[in-house]
Coordinates of C-alpha atoms in Angstrom, one line a residue:
X1 CA 63.4 142.7 167.8
X2 CA 63.8 146.2 166.4
X3 CA 64.0 145.5 162.7
X4 CA 64.1 149.2 161.8
X5 CA 67.1 149.8 164.0
X6 CA 69.0 146.9 162.4
X7 CA 68.1 148.1 158.9
X8 CA 69.5 151.6 159.6
X9 CA 72.8 150.4 161.0
X10 CA 73.7 147.6 158.5
X11 CA 73.7 147.2 154.7
X12 CA 72.8 143.6 155.1
X13 CA 69.2 142.9 154.0
X14 CA 67.0 141.8 156.9
X15 CA 65.7 138.2 157.0
X16 CA 62.0 137.5 156.2
X17 CA 59.7 138.2 159.1
X18 CA 59.6 135.4 161.8
X19 CA 62.3 133.4 159.9
X20 CA 64.8 131.0 161.4
X21 CA 68.3 130.8 159.9
X22 CA 69.2 127.3 158.7
X23 CA 72.5 128.0 156.9
X24 CA 74.6 130.9 155.6
X25 CA 77.4 131.3 153.2
X26 CA 79.3 134.6 153.0
X27 CA 82.2 135.7 150.9
X28 CA 84.6 138.7 151.3
X29 CA 88.1 139.8 150.3
X30 CA 90.1 139.9 153.5
X31 CA 89.8 137.6 156.5
X32 CA 87.0 138.8 158.7
X33 CA 87.4 140.4 162.2
X34 CA 85.5 138.4 164.8
X35 CA 84.5 141.6 166.7
X36 CA 83.0 143.0 163.4
X37 CA 81.1 139.7 163.0
X38 CA 79.7 140.1 166.5
X39 CA 78.8 143.8 166.1
X40 CA 77.6 144.0 162.5
X41 CA 76.9 140.6 161.0
X42 CA 75.5 138.2 163.6
X43 CA 72.9 140.7 165.0
X44 CA 71.3 140.6 161.5
X45 CA 71.7 136.9 160.7
X46 CA 70.6 135.8 164.2
X47 CA 68.2 138.7 164.8
X48 CA 69.8 139.7 168.1
X49 CA 68.5 142.5 170.1
X50 CA 71.8 144.3 170.7
X51 CA 75.4 144.5 169.7
X52 CA 78.5 144.7 171.8
X53 CA 78.7 147.5 174.3
X54 CA 81.4 149.0 176.5
X55 CA 79.7 147.6 179.6
X56 CA 81.2 144.2 180.5
X57 CA 78.0 142.8 182.0
X58 CA 76.1 143.6 178.8
X59 CA 78.8 142.2 176.7
X60 CA 78.6 138.9 178.6
X61 CA 74.9 138.9 178.1
X62 CA 75.4 139.6 174.4
X63 CA 77.9 136.8 174.0
X64 CA 75.5 134.5 175.8
X65 CA 72.6 135.5 173.5
X66 CA 74.9 135.1 170.4
X67 CA 75.9 131.6 171.5
X68 CA 72.2 130.7 172.2
X69 CA 71.3 131.8 168.7
X70 CA 74.3 130.2 167.0
X71 CA 73.4 126.9 168.7
X72 CA 70.0 127.0 166.9
X73 CA 71.7 127.1 163.4
X74 CA 71.9 123.4 162.4
X75 CA 75.3 123.7 160.8
X76 CA 78.1 126.3 160.7
X77 CA 78.1 129.7 159.1
X78 CA 80.7 129.5 156.3
X79 CA 82.8 132.5 155.4
X80 CA 85.2 132.3 152.4
X81 CA 87.9 135.0 151.9
X82 CA 91.2 135.4 150.1
X83 CA 94.4 134.5 151.9
X84 CA 95.5 138.0 152.9
X85 CA 96.7 139.7 156.1
X86 CA 93.7 140.0 158.4
X87 CA 92.5 143.3 160.0
X88 CA 92.0 141.3 163.2
X89 CA 92.2 137.5 163.3
X90 CA 89.3 135.2 164.1
X91 CA 91.6 133.5 166.6
X92 CA 91.2 136.4 169.0
X93 CA 87.7 135.0 169.8
X94 CA 88.5 131.2 169.4
X95 CA 85.0 130.1 170.5
X96 CA 83.6 131.4 167.2
X97 CA 85.4 128.5 165.4
X98 CA 82.8 126.2 166.8
X99 CA 80.0 128.0 164.9
X100 CA 81.8 129.8 162.0
X101 CA 83.8 128.0 159.5
X102 CA 86.4 130.4 157.9
X103 CA 88.0 129.2 154.7
X104 CA 90.6 130.7 152.4
X105 CA 90.9 130.5 148.6
X106 CA 94.3 129.7 147.2
X107 CA 94.9 126.0 147.9
X108 CA 95.6 125.1 144.3
X109 CA 96.7 128.3 142.5
X110 CA 97.4 131.9 143.5
X111 CA 93.8 133.0 142.9
X112 CA 92.0 135.8 144.7
X113 CA 88.5 135.6 146.2
X114 CA 87.1 139.1 145.5
X115 CA 83.3 138.3 145.2
X116 CA 80.9 139.7 147.7
X117 CA 78.1 137.1 147.9
X118 CA 75.8 136.5 150.9
X119 CA 73.5 133.4 150.7
X120 CA 71.1 132.8 153.6
X121 CA 68.8 129.8 153.9
X122 CA 65.7 130.7 155.9
X123 CA 62.8 128.7 157.2
X124 CA 59.5 129.9 158.5
X125 CA 56.1 128.4 158.9
X126 CA 55.0 129.0 155.3
X127 CA 58.1 127.3 153.8
X128 CA 61.8 127.7 153.0
X129 CA 63.5 130.7 151.3
X130 CA 66.9 131.4 149.8
X131 CA 68.1 135.0 150.2
X132 CA 70.7 136.0 147.6
X133 CA 72.7 139.2 147.9
X134 CA 75.4 140.3 145.5
X135 CA 77.2 143.6 146.1
X136 CA 80.5 145.5 146.3
X137 CA 80.4 145.3 150.2
X138 CA 83.2 143.4 151.9
X139 CA 82.8 142.1 155.5
X140 CA 84.7 144.9 157.1
X141 CA 83.7 147.8 159.4
X142 CA 84.9 150.3 156.9
X143 CA 82.9 148.7 154.0
X144 CA 79.8 148.8 156.2
X145 CA 80.2 152.3 157.6
X146 CA 82.9 154.2 155.6
X147 CA 82.1 153.4 152.0
X148 CA 79.4 153.9 149.4
X149 CA 78.3 150.5 148.1
X150 CA 76.0 149.1 145.4
X151 CA 74.1 145.8 145.9
X152 CA 71.3 143.6 144.6
X153 CA 69.2 141.3 146.8
X154 CA 66.3 138.9 146.3
X155 CA 64.5 136.4 148.6
X156 CA 63.2 133.4 146.7
X157 CA 60.8 130.7 147.9
X158 CA 62.2 127.2 147.6
X159 CA 60.3 124.4 145.8
X160 CA 60.4 120.9 147.4
X161 CA 62.3 119.4 144.5
X162 CA 64.9 120.6 142.1
X163 CA 63.7 122.2 138.8
X164 CA 64.3 120.6 135.5
X165 CA 67.1 122.0 133.3
X166 CA 70.0 124.0 134.9
X167 CA 68.5 126.9 136.8
X168 CA 71.0 129.5 137.8
X169 CA 73.8 127.6 136.1
X170 CA 76.3 130.4 136.1
X171 CA 76.0 130.9 139.9
X172 CA 76.0 127.1 140.5
X173 CA 79.2 126.8 138.4
X174 CA 80.8 129.7 140.4
X175 CA 79.9 128.1 143.7
X176 CA 81.3 124.7 142.6
X177 CA 84.6 126.2 141.6
X178 CA 84.8 128.3 144.8
X179 CA 84.1 125.3 146.9
X180 CA 87.0 123.4 145.4
X181 CA 89.4 126.4 145.7
X182 CA 88.5 126.9 149.4
X183 CA 88.1 123.3 150.4
X184 CA 84.5 123.8 151.4
X185 CA 82.7 121.8 148.8
X186 CA 80.3 120.5 151.4
X187 CA 79.0 123.9 152.1
X188 CA 78.8 125.0 148.4
X189 CA 77.1 121.8 147.4
X190 CA 74.3 122.5 149.9
X191 CA 73.7 125.9 148.4
X192 CA 73.9 124.6 144.8
X193 CA 71.1 122.2 145.7
X194 CA 69.1 125.1 147.1
X195 CA 69.7 127.2 144.0
X196 CA 68.3 124.3 141.9
X197 CA 65.1 124.6 143.9
X198 CA 64.7 128.3 143.2
X199 CA 62.5 129.8 140.4
X200 CA 64.2 131.7 137.6
X201 CA 64.7 135.4 138.2
X202 CA 63.2 137.4 135.4
X203 CA 65.2 140.3 134.2
X204 CA 68.4 139.6 136.2
X205 CA 71.4 137.5 135.2
X206 CA 74.5 136.4 137.1
X207 CA 77.9 137.5 135.7
X208 CA 80.8 135.4 137.0
X209 CA 84.6 135.3 136.7
X210 CA 86.4 132.1 137.8
X211 CA 90.2 131.9 138.0
X212 CA 91.8 130.1 135.0
X213 CA 88.6 130.2 132.9
X214 CA 87.7 132.7 130.2
X215 CA 84.3 134.3 130.6
X216 CA 81.4 132.4 129.1
X217 CA 80.1 133.7 125.8
X218 CA 76.5 133.4 127.0
X219 CA 77.3 135.9 129.9
X220 CA 79.2 138.4 127.7
X221 CA 76.4 138.1 125.2
X222 CA 73.9 139.2 127.8
X223 CA 76.0 142.4 128.4
X224 CA 76.4 143.1 124.6
X225 CA 72.7 142.8 124.1
X226 CA 71.0 142.5 120.7
X227 CA 72.5 145.7 119.3
X228 CA 74.8 145.1 116.3
X229 CA 78.4 144.5 117.2
X230 CA 80.4 147.7 117.8
X231 CA 77.3 149.9 118.2
X232 CA 76.6 149.5 121.9
X233 CA 78.3 151.8 124.5
X234 CA 79.1 151.4 128.2
X235 CA 79.6 153.8 131.1
X236 CA 81.9 152.6 133.9
X237 CA 82.2 153.7 137.5
X238 CA 84.7 151.5 139.4
X239 CA 87.4 152.5 141.9
X240 CA 90.1 150.3 140.5
X241 CA 91.5 150.3 137.0
X242 CA 93.9 147.5 135.9
X243 CA 97.2 147.9 134.1
X244 CA 95.7 147.7 130.7
X245 CA 97.5 148.4 127.4
X246 CA 95.5 149.7 124.4
X247 CA 95.5 146.3 122.7
X248 CA 94.0 144.6 125.8
X249 CA 91.3 147.4 126.1
X250 CA 90.3 146.8 122.5
X251 CA 90.1 143.0 123.1
X252 CA 87.9 143.6 126.2
X253 CA 85.6 145.9 124.1
X254 CA 85.4 143.3 121.3
X255 CA 84.4 140.7 123.9
X256 CA 81.3 142.8 124.8
X257 CA 80.6 144.2 121.4
X258 CA 81.6 147.7 122.4
X259 CA 83.5 150.3 120.4
X260 CA 86.4 151.7 122.5
X261 CA 85.3 155.3 121.7
X262 CA 81.9 154.4 123.1
X263 CA 83.4 153.5 126.5
X264 CA 83.0 156.3 129.0
X265 CA 84.9 156.1 132.3
X266 CA 83.8 158.2 135.3
X267 CA 86.8 159.4 137.2
X268 CA 87.7 161.9 140.0
X269 CA 90.4 164.4 139.6
X270 CA 93.4 164.6 141.9
X271 CA 91.8 166.9 144.4
X272 CA 88.6 164.8 144.8
X273 CA 88.0 163.5 148.3
X274 CA 87.6 159.9 147.0
X275 CA 91.3 159.9 145.9
X276 CA 92.7 160.5 149.3
X277 CA 89.8 158.8 151.2
X278 CA 91.4 160.6 154.2
X279 CA 88.5 159.8 156.6
X280 CA 88.4 156.1 155.6
X281 CA 90.3 153.3 157.3
X282 CA 90.9 152.0 153.8
X283 CA 92.9 154.3 151.4
X284 CA 90.9 153.2 148.4
X285 CA 92.2 152.8 144.9
X286 CA 90.9 155.9 143.1
X287 CA 94.3 156.3 141.6
X288 CA 95.2 155.2 138.1
X289 CA 98.3 153.2 137.1
X290 CA 100.5 155.2 134.9
X291 CA 100.4 152.6 132.1
X292 CA 96.6 152.6 132.1
X293 CA 96.3 156.3 131.5
X294 CA 98.2 156.2 128.2
X295 CA 96.3 153.0 127.1
X296 CA 93.0 154.7 127.7
X297 CA 94.0 157.7 125.6
X298 CA 95.4 155.5 122.8
X299 CA 92.3 153.3 122.7
X300 CA 90.0 156.4 122.6
X301 CA 88.2 155.8 125.9
X302 CA 86.5 159.0 127.1
X303 CA 86.9 160.2 130.7
X304 CA 83.9 161.9 132.4
X305 CA 84.2 163.9 135.6
X306 CA 82.9 162.6 138.9
X307 CA 81.2 165.4 140.8
X308 CA 82.6 166.6 144.1
X309 CA 80.3 165.2 146.8
X310 CA 81.0 168.2 149.0
X311 CA 79.1 170.2 146.3
X312 CA 76.4 167.8 145.2
X313 CA 75.7 164.1 145.6
X314 CA 77.3 161.8 143.1
X315 CA 74.8 158.9 143.3
X316 CA 71.1 159.5 142.5
X317 CA 70.1 158.3 146.0
X318 CA 72.9 160.1 147.8
X319 CA 72.8 163.1 150.1
X320 CA 75.0 166.2 150.1
X321 CA 78.4 166.2 151.8
X322 CA 78.5 162.4 152.2
X323 CA 81.9 161.7 153.7
X324 CA 82.1 158.1 152.6
X325 CA 84.2 157.2 149.5
X326 CA 82.7 155.1 146.7
X327 CA 83.5 151.5 146.5
X328 CA 80.6 150.6 144.2
X329 CA 81.3 149.0 140.8
X330 CA 78.8 150.0 138.0
X331 CA 78.7 149.2 134.3
X332 CA 75.9 151.0 132.6
X333 CA 74.7 149.6 129.2
X334 CA 71.9 150.9 127.0
X335 CA 69.7 147.9 127.9
X336 CA 70.7 147.4 131.6
X337 CA 73.0 147.8 134.5
X338 CA 75.7 145.5 135.9
X339 CA 76.8 145.9 139.5
X340 CA 78.7 143.7 142.0
X341 CA 82.4 143.0 142.6
X342 CA 84.0 143.4 139.1
X343 CA 86.6 146.2 138.9
X344 CA 87.7 147.2 135.5
X345 CA 90.9 145.1 135.5
X346 CA 92.4 142.1 133.8
X347 CA 92.4 140.2 137.1
X348 CA 88.6 140.5 137.2
X349 CA 87.7 140.1 133.5
X350 CA 90.7 138.4 131.9
X351 CA 91.7 139.2 128.4
X352 CA 90.2 137.3 125.4
X353 CA 92.8 135.1 123.7
X354 CA 95.1 136.1 126.5
X355 CA 95.2 135.9 130.3
X356 CA 92.1 134.4 131.9
X357 CA 90.6 136.0 135.1
X358 CA 92.7 135.6 138.2
X359 CA 89.9 136.6 140.6
X360 CA 86.6 135.0 141.8
X361 CA 84.2 137.8 140.9
X362 CA 80.4 138.0 141.0
X363 CA 78.1 140.6 139.6
X364 CA 74.5 140.8 138.4
X365 CA 73.1 142.3 135.2
X366 CA 69.7 143.9 135.7
X367 CA 67.7 144.7 132.6
X368 CA 66.2 148.1 132.0
X369 CA 68.1 149.7 134.8
X370 CA 70.4 152.7 134.3
X371 CA 73.5 154.1 135.9
X372 CA 72.3 155.7 139.2
X373 CA 74.3 158.9 138.9
X374 CA 73.3 162.6 139.0
X375 CA 73.7 164.4 135.6
X376 CA 74.6 166.3 133.6
X377 CA 78.0 164.7 133.0
X378 CA 81.0 166.9 132.2
X379 CA 84.1 165.8 130.3
X380 CA 87.1 165.2 132.6
X381 CA 89.4 168.2 132.5
X382 CA 91.4 167.9 135.8
X383 CA 94.6 166.1 136.7
X384 CA 94.6 162.3 137.2
X385 CA 96.0 161.0 140.4
X386 CA 98.5 158.3 139.3
X387 CA 100.4 155.4 140.9
X388 CA 103.3 153.6 139.4
X389 CA 101.4 150.2 139.5
X390 CA 98.7 148.4 141.4
X391 CA 99.6 146.9 144.8
X392 CA 101.0 143.4 144.6
X393 CA 101.0 142.4 148.2
X394 CA 98.8 139.4 147.5
X395 CA 101.2 138.1 144.9
X396 CA 104.3 138.2 147.0
X397 CA 103.1 137.3 150.5
X398 CA 104.8 134.2 151.9
X399 CA 101.5 132.5 153.0
X400 CA 99.4 131.4 150.0
X401 CA 96.8 129.4 151.9
X402 CA 96.1 127.9 155.3
X403 CA 93.4 125.9 157.1
X404 CA 93.4 124.5 160.7
X405 CA 90.9 121.9 161.9
X406 CA 90.3 120.0 165.1
X407 CA 88.8 116.5 165.4
X408 CA 88.3 114.5 168.5
X409 CA 91.9 113.4 168.6
X410 CA 93.9 115.5 166.2
X411 CA 94.8 119.1 165.5
X412 CA 95.7 119.5 161.8
X413 CA 97.4 122.6 160.2
X414 CA 97.5 122.5 156.4
X415 CA 99.2 125.4 154.5
X416 CA 100.9 126.3 151.2
X417 CA 103.8 128.7 151.0
X418 CA 105.6 130.9 148.4
X419 CA 108.3 128.8 146.7
X420 CA 111.5 128.8 148.7
X421 CA 109.8 129.9 152.0
X422 CA 109.8 128.0 155.3
X423 CA 107.7 128.4 158.4
X424 CA 107.3 127.0 161.9
X425 CA 103.9 125.8 163.0
X426 CA 102.9 126.2 166.6
X427 CA 99.7 125.8 168.7
X428 CA 98.6 127.5 172.0
X429 CA 96.6 126.2 174.9
X430 CA 95.6 129.6 176.0
X431 CA 98.9 130.4 177.8
X432 CA 102.0 128.9 176.1
X433 CA 103.0 128.1 172.5
X434 CA 104.1 124.6 171.5
X435 CA 105.7 123.4 168.2
X436 CA 103.9 121.0 165.9
X437 CA 105.7 117.8 165.0
X438 CA 107.5 118.2 161.6
X439 CA 105.2 118.8 158.7
X440 CA 104.9 116.4 155.8
X441 CA 104.6 117.7 152.2
X442 CA 101.6 116.5 150.2
X443 CA 101.6 117.9 146.7
X444 CA 101.8 121.7 147.0
X445 CA 100.7 121.6 150.7
X446 CA 102.4 121.0 154.0
X447 CA 100.4 119.1 156.6
X448 CA 101.3 119.3 160.3
X449 CA 99.4 117.2 162.8
X450 CA 99.4 117.2 166.6
X451 CA 97.9 114.4 168.7
X452 CA 95.7 116.0 171.3
X453 CA 95.1 113.3 174.0
X454 CA 93.5 115.7 176.5
X455 CA 95.2 118.8 175.2
X456 CA 93.0 121.9 174.6
X457 CA 94.4 124.0 171.8
X458 CA 92.9 127.5 171.2
X459 CA 95.1 129.0 168.5
X460 CA 97.6 128.1 165.8
X461 CA 100.3 130.3 164.3
X462 CA 102.7 130.2 161.4
X463 CA 106.0 132.0 161.9
X464 CA 108.2 132.8 158.9
X465 CA 111.9 133.2 159.6
X466 CA 112.4 134.3 156.0
X467 CA 110.0 137.3 156.6
X468 CA 111.8 138.7 159.7
X469 CA 109.8 136.5 162.0
X470 CA 106.4 137.7 160.7
X471 CA 103.6 135.5 162.1
X472 CA 100.0 134.9 161.2
X473 CA 97.6 133.5 163.9
X474 CA 95.0 131.1 162.5
X475 CA 91.6 130.2 163.9
X476 CA 90.7 126.6 164.6
X477 CA 87.7 125.1 162.9
X478 CA 86.1 122.6 165.3
X479 CA 84.9 119.6 163.3
X480 CA 84.0 117.4 166.3
X481 CA 80.4 116.1 166.2
X482 CA 77.9 117.6 168.5
X483 CA 78.4 120.8 170.4
X484 CA 81.4 120.4 172.7
X485 CA 82.5 123.3 174.8
X486 CA 84.0 125.9 172.4
X487 CA 87.6 126.8 172.9
X488 CA 88.1 129.9 175.1
X489 CA 84.5 129.9 176.3
X490 CA 83.7 129.1 179.9
X491 CA 80.9 127.0 181.3
X492 CA 79.4 130.2 182.9
X493 CA 78.8 131.7 179.4
X494 CA 77.4 128.3 178.1
X495 CA 75.1 128.2 181.1
X496 CA 74.0 131.8 180.5
X497 CA 73.2 130.8 176.9
X498 CA 71.1 127.9 178.2
X499 CA 69.3 130.3 180.6
X500 CA 68.6 132.7 177.7
X501 CA 67.0 129.9 175.7
X502 CA 64.9 128.9 178.7
X503 CA 63.7 132.5 179.0
X504 CA 62.9 132.7 175.3
X505 CA 60.7 129.6 175.8
X506 CA 58.8 131.0 178.8
X507 CA 61.3 130.2 181.6
X508 CA 62.4 132.6 184.4
X509 CA 64.0 135.8 183.1
X510 CA 67.8 136.0 183.0
X511 CA 69.1 138.7 185.5
X512 CA 70.7 141.6 183.7
X513 CA 72.9 142.6 186.5
X514 CA 74.1 141.6 190.1
X515 CA 71.4 140.3 192.5
X516 CA 69.4 143.0 194.2
X517 CA 68.6 143.0 198.0
X518 CA 64.9 142.7 198.9
X519 CA 64.8 145.1 201.9
X520 CA 64.3 148.8 202.1
X521 CA 67.5 150.8 201.6
X522 CA 69.5 147.7 200.9
X523 CA 68.5 145.8 204.1
X524 CA 67.5 142.2 203.7
X525 CA 64.2 141.0 205.2
X526 CA 63.3 137.5 206.3
X527 CA 61.3 135.5 203.9
X528 CA 58.4 133.3 205.1
X529 CA 57.7 129.7 204.1
X530 CA 54.7 131.0 202.1
X531 CA 57.1 133.2 200.0
X532 CA 59.2 130.1 199.2
X533 CA 56.1 128.0 198.4
X534 CA 54.8 130.7 196.1
X535 CA 58.2 131.1 194.4
X536 CA 58.4 127.4 193.8
X537 CA 54.9 127.3 192.4
X538 CA 55.6 130.2 190.0
X539 CA 58.9 128.7 188.9
X540 CA 57.3 125.3 188.3
X541 CA 54.7 126.9 186.1
X542 CA 57.3 128.7 184.1
X543 CA 59.3 125.5 183.6
X544 CA 56.1 123.7 182.4
X545 CA 55.6 126.6 180.0
X546 CA 59.0 125.8 178.4
X547 CA 57.9 122.3 177.8
X548 CA 54.5 123.3 176.4
X549 CA 56.0 126.0 174.1
X550 CA 58.6 123.5 172.7
X551 CA 55.9 120.9 172.1
X552 CA 53.8 123.4 170.2
X553 CA 56.7 124.5 168.0
X554 CA 57.7 121.0 166.9
X555 CA 54.6 120.9 164.8
X556 CA 56.1 123.4 162.3
X557 CA 59.8 123.7 163.0
X558 CA 62.4 121.6 161.0
X559 CA 63.5 118.5 162.8
X560 CA 67.2 119.5 162.7
X561 CA 66.2 122.7 164.7
X562 CA 63.6 121.5 167.2
X563 CA 65.3 118.2 168.3
X564 CA 68.7 119.7 169.3
X565 CA 66.8 122.6 170.9
X566 CA 64.8 120.2 173.0
X567 CA 67.9 118.4 174.2
X568 CA 69.5 121.7 175.2
X569 CA 66.4 122.9 177.0
X570 CA 66.3 119.6 178.9
X571 CA 70.0 119.8 179.9
X572 CA 69.4 123.4 181.1
X573 CA 66.4 122.2 183.2
X574 CA 68.4 119.3 184.6
X575 CA 71.2 121.7 185.7
X576 CA 68.5 123.5 187.8
X577 CA 66.9 120.3 189.1
X578 CA 69.0 119.9 192.2
X579 CA 67.4 123.0 193.8
X580 CA 64.1 123.1 192.0
X581 CA 61.8 120.1 191.8
X582 CA 59.6 121.9 189.2
X583 CA 62.6 122.0 186.9
X584 CA 63.3 118.3 187.5
X585 CA 59.8 117.4 186.6
X586 CA 59.9 119.5 183.4
X587 CA 63.3 118.1 182.4
X588 CA 62.0 114.5 182.7
X589 CA 58.9 115.3 180.7
X590 CA 60.9 117.1 178.0
X591 CA 63.4 114.2 177.7
X592 CA 60.5 111.8 177.1
X593 CA 58.9 114.1 174.5
X594 CA 62.3 114.4 172.6
X595 CA 62.7 110.6 172.6
X596 CA 59.2 110.2 171.2
X597 CA 59.8 112.9 168.5
X598 CA 63.1 111.1 167.6
X599 CA 61.1 107.9 167.0

C-alpha cells in the first residue's frame, strides 16, 4: 500500500496505520458519482492499491479488489447529500447499492444538505478510533482536483464507555437532525454513540446550522469571544454571498458582536480568474448578487482585494500560478479562525429575529489560528462581477426527495414532489423498464411498491410529464440481510473478490492477465505426474496458510469482521474443493474453527 501516493492524489486524510474500516459516514452537496467513488474515495477508505484504469482487465481486478474490501466493512458506507440533479447517478453502477447507502435530505421540508463532514470509525490492534474531517470539499472530482479547499481533521481514540456530560453536543445535535431529515437515523445514531466516547478537543469547537433552528447562542458566543460587544472584527473569504439587505447584515453582525464597519470581505475583481473559473467543471459563485452590493456599501462593510494567483499565491501555503479556483470558506476573528461549509448567506446562517437557516452547515472554530492569506491586503478598487440573483434550481426542481430500497420480497420507491407535480415510477431489470403499481400518498410522500417474486430490479427512475419528460434514475439500496449477489455484478467478479481475499490471507496469487503457456516460444510441454504432485503439495500448503492466518487474526480482530471473513474464505475454498483436495481439507477445518468461534 503506497500511502504517500494516496496522500498526494486525494484531499481525504489517510487512515491510521494498519487500521481496518468499521463504518463511514460522508456528506456532500450533490449526489455522488459512482465512478468518482471508485477512483477517489474508496481507494483511501479501503486502502486499495490502485484506482480504475483504461485497461479492462485491470478494471475487473480493481472492482474485484473493491468488492473484497467492501465485504470486510461490517455495515454500509453511508453518504448523505441534497436532493439535486446528479453529475452521474449511482444507478450506473447498481452493485454499489449493496455496500453504499445513499440518502437525500428533504423528506420533511425543502432544506439543503451543504455540510462537508467525513466520519470514519477505525479499528486496529491498539484500539478504536474516530476520524473527524470538516472541510469545504464536496465529493466531486472537481472539488478534489479543480478547487482550492480548506479542511480540519482529527483522529480521536475511543474510550470503552461514553463520557459523562454531553461531549461534542453541537455535532451530536447536528447528526441527530440530519439523520431525521435523510431517513438514516440508524447510521447517525451509531456515530453519535461514538462521539460520546471521544475525549474533548481542546481549542476547537463545532459550529453548526440546522434548518429551521436559529443558531445556538453558545456557538455564536464562541465566535464573538470575550471582547466587548461591537469591538471585535472579522475577515471573510467565501465564494458565495447571499442576497442580504443592510438591516440583515447588521443583525448578523450583532449576533456575533461585530461592528459592520469592522467586517472586511475579501473579493476578486471582474477580471480575476476565480470569477470565470474557466478551467473548472464548476462555474463557481464568485459573483455578487446586485442587491448584496448595495447592502454591503450601506452597512459599511469594507471590501479587500484578492490577489491574482497568476501573479502571487493567494493562500499562505499556495504556489504561484495555481489554476484551481478557491472554494474554501474562512472567517478570521482576532481570537481564532472558522472554516468549513458556511458561505456568507442567510441560507447558511439565518437572520436573528428573522429567517432561520435553510441549510445543514458544519464548520469548526480553531482558537489562536489566523486567516491563511498572503499580505499585505489592498482595498478593493476594481469592478465587481454581478449577477441578478443567486441560482434557485434547488428551490424549483420538481423532485424534492426520493429513496429506493429493496427487501427480500419488495421494491419500495418513496418520493416527495413539488406541489402540483406528477411523476411515473418505473423499474428496470437490466434491459426493459416496467411501471410500478399506482403509488399511495402518506403525508407529504408518495410510496410505490413492487412485489418482486423472483424479479431482479437494477434501477428505478421517476419521469415527470410536467417537466417535458425529464427523468431521474435512482439507485437501489439493498436492505436484504447477509451479502446476496449485488445487482449488476456477475458471479465471476464475486469469485474474483473471493480469490483476492484468499491471496491476501496467504492463498495462491490471483492471475493478473490471461493464462500463459509453459513451453518455449508459446509451445506447451507435457507435465509429469511429479509436477502435478508438487503443485498439489504447494497448493495444499498455501490453503493451510489461509486457515492459520485467519486463526491468528481472530485473537485481535473485532468479531463482526473476522467471523464473516472466515465464512467467505471457507466458501471460496469450498468452490475450489472439487479439483483440489487440499482446498477441501482447509475449507472443512476453517468451517469448524468458525463454528467454534461463534460459540
